[in-house]
PDB file of C-alpha atoms in Angstrom:
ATOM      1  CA  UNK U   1      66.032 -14.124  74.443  1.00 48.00           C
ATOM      2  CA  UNK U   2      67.629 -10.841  73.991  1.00 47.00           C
ATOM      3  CA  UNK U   3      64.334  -9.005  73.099  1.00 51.00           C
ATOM      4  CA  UNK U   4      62.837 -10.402  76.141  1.00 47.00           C
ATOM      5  CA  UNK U   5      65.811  -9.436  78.344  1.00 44.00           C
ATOM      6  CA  UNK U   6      65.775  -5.592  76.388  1.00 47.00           C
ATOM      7  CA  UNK U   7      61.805  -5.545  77.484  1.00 48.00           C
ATOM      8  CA  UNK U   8      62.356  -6.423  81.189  1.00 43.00           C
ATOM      9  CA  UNK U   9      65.149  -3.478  81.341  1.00 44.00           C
ATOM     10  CA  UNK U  10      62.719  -0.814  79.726  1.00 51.00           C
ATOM     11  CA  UNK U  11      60.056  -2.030  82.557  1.00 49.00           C
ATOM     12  CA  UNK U  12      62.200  -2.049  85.633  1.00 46.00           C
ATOM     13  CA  UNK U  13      63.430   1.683  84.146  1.00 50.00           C
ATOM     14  CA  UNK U  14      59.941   2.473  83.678  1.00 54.00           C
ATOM     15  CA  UNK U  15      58.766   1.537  87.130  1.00 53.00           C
ATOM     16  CA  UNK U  16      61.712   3.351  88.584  1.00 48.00           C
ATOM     17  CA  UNK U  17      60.570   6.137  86.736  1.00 50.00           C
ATOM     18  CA  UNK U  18      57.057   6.263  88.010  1.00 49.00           C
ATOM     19  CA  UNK U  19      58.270   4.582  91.898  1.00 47.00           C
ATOM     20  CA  UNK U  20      61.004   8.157  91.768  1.00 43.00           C
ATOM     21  CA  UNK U  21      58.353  10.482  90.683  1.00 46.00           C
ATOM     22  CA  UNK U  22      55.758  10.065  93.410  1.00 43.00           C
ATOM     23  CA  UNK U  23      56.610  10.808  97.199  1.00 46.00           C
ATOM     24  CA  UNK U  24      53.764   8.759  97.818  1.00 54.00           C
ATOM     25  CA  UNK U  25      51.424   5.879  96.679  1.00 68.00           C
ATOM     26  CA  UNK U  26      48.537   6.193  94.805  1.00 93.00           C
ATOM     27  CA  UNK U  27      46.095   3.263  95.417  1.00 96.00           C
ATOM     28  CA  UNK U  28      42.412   2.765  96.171  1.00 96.00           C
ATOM     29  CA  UNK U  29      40.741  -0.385  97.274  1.00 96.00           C
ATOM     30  CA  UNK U  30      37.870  -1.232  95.145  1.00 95.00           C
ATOM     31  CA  UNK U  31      36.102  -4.044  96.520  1.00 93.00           C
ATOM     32  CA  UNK U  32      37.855  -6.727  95.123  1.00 94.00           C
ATOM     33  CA  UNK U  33      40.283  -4.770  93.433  1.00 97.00           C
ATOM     34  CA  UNK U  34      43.369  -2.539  94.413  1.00 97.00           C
ATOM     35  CA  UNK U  35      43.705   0.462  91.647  1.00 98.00           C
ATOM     36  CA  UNK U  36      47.123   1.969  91.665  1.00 97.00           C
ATOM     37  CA  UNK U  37      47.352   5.354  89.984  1.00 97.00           C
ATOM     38  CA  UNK U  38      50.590   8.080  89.099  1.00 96.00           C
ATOM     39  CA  UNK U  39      50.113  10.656  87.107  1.00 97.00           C
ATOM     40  CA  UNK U  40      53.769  12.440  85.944  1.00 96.00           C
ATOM     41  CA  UNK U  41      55.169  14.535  83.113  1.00 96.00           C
ATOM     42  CA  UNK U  42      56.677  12.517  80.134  1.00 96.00           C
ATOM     43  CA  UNK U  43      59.728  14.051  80.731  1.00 95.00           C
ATOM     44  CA  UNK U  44      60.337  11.713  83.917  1.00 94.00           C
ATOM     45  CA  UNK U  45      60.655   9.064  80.683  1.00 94.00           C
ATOM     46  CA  UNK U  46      64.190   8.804  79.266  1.00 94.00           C
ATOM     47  CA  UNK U  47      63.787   9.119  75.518  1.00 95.00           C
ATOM     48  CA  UNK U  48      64.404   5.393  74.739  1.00 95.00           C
ATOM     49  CA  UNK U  49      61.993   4.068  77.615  1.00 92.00           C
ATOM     50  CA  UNK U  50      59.484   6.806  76.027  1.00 94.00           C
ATOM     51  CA  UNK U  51      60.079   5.461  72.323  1.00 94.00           C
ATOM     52  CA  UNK U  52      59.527   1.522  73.659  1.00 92.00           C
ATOM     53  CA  UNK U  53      56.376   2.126  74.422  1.00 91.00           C
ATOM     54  CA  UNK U  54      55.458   4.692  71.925  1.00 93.00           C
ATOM     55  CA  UNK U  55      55.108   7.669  74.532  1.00 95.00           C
ATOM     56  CA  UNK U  56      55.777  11.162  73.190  1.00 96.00           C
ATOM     57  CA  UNK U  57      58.283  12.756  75.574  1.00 96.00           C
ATOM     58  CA  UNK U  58      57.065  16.423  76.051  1.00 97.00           C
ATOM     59  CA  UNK U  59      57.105  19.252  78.521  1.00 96.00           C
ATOM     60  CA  UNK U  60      53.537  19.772  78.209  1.00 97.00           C
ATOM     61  CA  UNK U  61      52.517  16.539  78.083  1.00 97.00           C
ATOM     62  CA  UNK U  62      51.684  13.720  80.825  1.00 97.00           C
ATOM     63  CA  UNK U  63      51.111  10.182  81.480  1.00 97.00           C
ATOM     64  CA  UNK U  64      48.838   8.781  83.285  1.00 98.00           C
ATOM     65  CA  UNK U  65      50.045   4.804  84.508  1.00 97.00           C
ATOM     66  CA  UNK U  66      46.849   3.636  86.555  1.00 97.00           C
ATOM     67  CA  UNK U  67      47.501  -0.682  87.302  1.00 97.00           C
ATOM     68  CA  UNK U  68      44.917  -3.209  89.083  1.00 97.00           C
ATOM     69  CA  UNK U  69      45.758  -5.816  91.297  1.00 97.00           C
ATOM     70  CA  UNK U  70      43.062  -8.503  92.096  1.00 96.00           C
ATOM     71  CA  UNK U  71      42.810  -8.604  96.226  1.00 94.00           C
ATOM     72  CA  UNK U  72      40.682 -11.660  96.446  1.00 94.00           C
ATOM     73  CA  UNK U  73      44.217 -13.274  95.360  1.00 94.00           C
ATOM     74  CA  UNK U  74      47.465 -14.133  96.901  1.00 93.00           C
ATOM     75  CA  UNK U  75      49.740 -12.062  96.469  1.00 93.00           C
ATOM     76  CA  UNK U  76      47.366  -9.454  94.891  1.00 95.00           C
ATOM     77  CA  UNK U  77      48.349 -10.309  90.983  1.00 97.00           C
ATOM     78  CA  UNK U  78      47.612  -7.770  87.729  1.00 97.00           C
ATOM     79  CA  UNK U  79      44.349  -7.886  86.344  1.00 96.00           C
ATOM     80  CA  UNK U  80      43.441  -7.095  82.502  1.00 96.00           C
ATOM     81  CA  UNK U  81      40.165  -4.918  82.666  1.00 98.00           C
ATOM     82  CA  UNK U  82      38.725  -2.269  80.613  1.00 98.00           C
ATOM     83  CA  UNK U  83      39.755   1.145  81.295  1.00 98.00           C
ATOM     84  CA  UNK U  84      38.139   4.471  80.101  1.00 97.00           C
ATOM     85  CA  UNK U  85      38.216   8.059  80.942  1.00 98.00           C
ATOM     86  CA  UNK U  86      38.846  11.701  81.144  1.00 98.00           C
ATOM     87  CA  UNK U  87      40.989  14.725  81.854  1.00 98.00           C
ATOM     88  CA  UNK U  88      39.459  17.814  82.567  1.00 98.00           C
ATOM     89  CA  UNK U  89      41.012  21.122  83.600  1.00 96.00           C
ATOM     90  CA  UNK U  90      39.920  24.609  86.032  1.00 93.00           C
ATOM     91  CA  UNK U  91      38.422  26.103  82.941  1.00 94.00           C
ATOM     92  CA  UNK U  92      36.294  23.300  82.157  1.00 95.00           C
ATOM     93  CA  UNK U  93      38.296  21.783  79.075  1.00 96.00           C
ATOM     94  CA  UNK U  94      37.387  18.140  78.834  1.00 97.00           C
ATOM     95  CA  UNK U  95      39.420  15.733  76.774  1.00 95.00           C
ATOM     96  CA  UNK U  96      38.851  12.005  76.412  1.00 97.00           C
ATOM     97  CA  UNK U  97      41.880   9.679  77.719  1.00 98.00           C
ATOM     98  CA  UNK U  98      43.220   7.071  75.133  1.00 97.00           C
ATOM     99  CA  UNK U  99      44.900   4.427  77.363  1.00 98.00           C
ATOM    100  CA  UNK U 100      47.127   2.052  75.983  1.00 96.00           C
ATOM    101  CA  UNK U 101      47.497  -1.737  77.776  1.00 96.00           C
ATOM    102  CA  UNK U 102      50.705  -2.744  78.337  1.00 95.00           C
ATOM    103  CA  UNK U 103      51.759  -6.613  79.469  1.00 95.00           C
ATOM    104  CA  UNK U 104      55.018  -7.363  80.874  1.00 92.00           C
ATOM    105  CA  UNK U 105      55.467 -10.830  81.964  1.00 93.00           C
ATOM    106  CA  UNK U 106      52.683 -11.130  85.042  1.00 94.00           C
ATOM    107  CA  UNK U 107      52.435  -6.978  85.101  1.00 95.00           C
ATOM    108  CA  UNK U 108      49.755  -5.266  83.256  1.00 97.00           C
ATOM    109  CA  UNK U 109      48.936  -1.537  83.415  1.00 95.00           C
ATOM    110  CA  UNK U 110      47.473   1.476  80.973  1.00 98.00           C
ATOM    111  CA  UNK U 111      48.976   4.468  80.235  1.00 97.00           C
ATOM    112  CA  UNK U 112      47.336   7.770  78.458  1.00 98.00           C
ATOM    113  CA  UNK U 113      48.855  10.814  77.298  1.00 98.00           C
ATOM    114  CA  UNK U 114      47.056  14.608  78.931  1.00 97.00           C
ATOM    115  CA  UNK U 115      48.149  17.895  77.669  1.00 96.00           C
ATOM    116  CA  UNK U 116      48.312  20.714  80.101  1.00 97.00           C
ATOM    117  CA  UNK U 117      50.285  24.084  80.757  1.00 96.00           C
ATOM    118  CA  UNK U 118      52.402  25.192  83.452  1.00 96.00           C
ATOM    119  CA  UNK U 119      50.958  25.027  86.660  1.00 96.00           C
ATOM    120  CA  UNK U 120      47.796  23.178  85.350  1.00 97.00           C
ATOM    121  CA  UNK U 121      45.768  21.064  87.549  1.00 97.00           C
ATOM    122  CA  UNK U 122      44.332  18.307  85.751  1.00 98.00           C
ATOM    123  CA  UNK U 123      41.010  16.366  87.257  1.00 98.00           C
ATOM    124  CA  UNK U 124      40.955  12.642  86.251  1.00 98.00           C
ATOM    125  CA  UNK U 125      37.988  10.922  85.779  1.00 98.00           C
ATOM    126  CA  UNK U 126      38.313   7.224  84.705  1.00 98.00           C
ATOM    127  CA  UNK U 127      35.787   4.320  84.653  1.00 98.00           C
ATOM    128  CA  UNK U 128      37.155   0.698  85.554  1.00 98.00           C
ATOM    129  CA  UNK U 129      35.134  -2.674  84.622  1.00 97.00           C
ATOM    130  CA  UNK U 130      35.728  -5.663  85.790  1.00 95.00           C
ATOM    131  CA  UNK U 131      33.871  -8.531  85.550  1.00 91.00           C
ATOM    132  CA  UNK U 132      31.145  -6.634  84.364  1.00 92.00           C
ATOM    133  CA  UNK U 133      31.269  -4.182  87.684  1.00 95.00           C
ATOM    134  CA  UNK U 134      31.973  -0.589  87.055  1.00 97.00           C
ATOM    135  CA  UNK U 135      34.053   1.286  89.062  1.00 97.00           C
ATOM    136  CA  UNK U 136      35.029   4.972  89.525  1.00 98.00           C
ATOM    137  CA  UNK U 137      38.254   6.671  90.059  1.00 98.00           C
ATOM    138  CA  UNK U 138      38.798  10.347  90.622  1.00 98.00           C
ATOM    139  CA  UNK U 139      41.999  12.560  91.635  1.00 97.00           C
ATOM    140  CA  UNK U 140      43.835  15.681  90.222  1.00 97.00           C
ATOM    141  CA  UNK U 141      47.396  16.365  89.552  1.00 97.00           C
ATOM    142  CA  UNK U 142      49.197  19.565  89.320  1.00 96.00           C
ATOM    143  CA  UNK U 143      51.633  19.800  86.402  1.00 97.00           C
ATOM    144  CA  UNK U 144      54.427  21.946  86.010  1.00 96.00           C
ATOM    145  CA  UNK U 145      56.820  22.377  82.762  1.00 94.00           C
ATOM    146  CA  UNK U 146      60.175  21.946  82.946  1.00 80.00           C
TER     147      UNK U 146
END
């Protein structure tokens, strides 16, 4: 009971974290999906919320939370799919994204880990299948250290 009670702290801290870090929402309608997306510097993570879900805190380092929400549903609940992708930046540096699913209770989302230097902007590029259909997300973030 405790370690469940411990788990549903980190995530309401964690999506406090990512709700205080954007000014706005991130979401694109899919066809039958709703693909929410924040992209923030791991230093928005207090240290313990970073170590619970093995995150490495840096000022040169993001995360990338991207979350899909089935809108053929009511009330629009989490879907598990498979996520892929990548992170390139102005020079043309391409690195693969390694995203991580996390389930909390009826929540599920994916977080990956970009490097990048001050100023930086970082284009995403990540592939989404569901139910066999692939779909394609794309948006940039400009990074800043700390």
């Amino acid at each position: 009971m405790k370690n469940i009670i411990t788990k549903l702290v980190m995530f309401a801290i964690l999506s406090i974290a990512f709700a205080t870090a954007s000014n706005a929402e991130n979401m694109k309608k899919m066809n039958d999906i709703n693909v929410h997306y924040i992209a923030l510097s791991s230093t928005f993570l207090t240290p313990e919320i970073a170590k619970a879900y093995g995150i490495e805190r840096s000022r040169y380092k993001g995360l990338i939370n991207i979350s899909v929400l089935d809108n053929t549903q009511q009330d629009n609940p989490a879907k598990t799919v498979i996520i892929n992708g990548k992170a390139r930046n102005d020079v043309g540096q391409i690195k693969s994204l390694e995203f991580t699913e996390v389930v909390e209770g009826d929540a599920v989302y994916y977080l990956a880990q970009v490097n990048y230097t001050n100023e930086e902007t970082i284009y995403f590029d990540i592939n989404i299948t569901d139910k066999g259909q692939q779909h394609n997300l794309k948006f940039s973030q400009k990074f800043y250290v700390d």
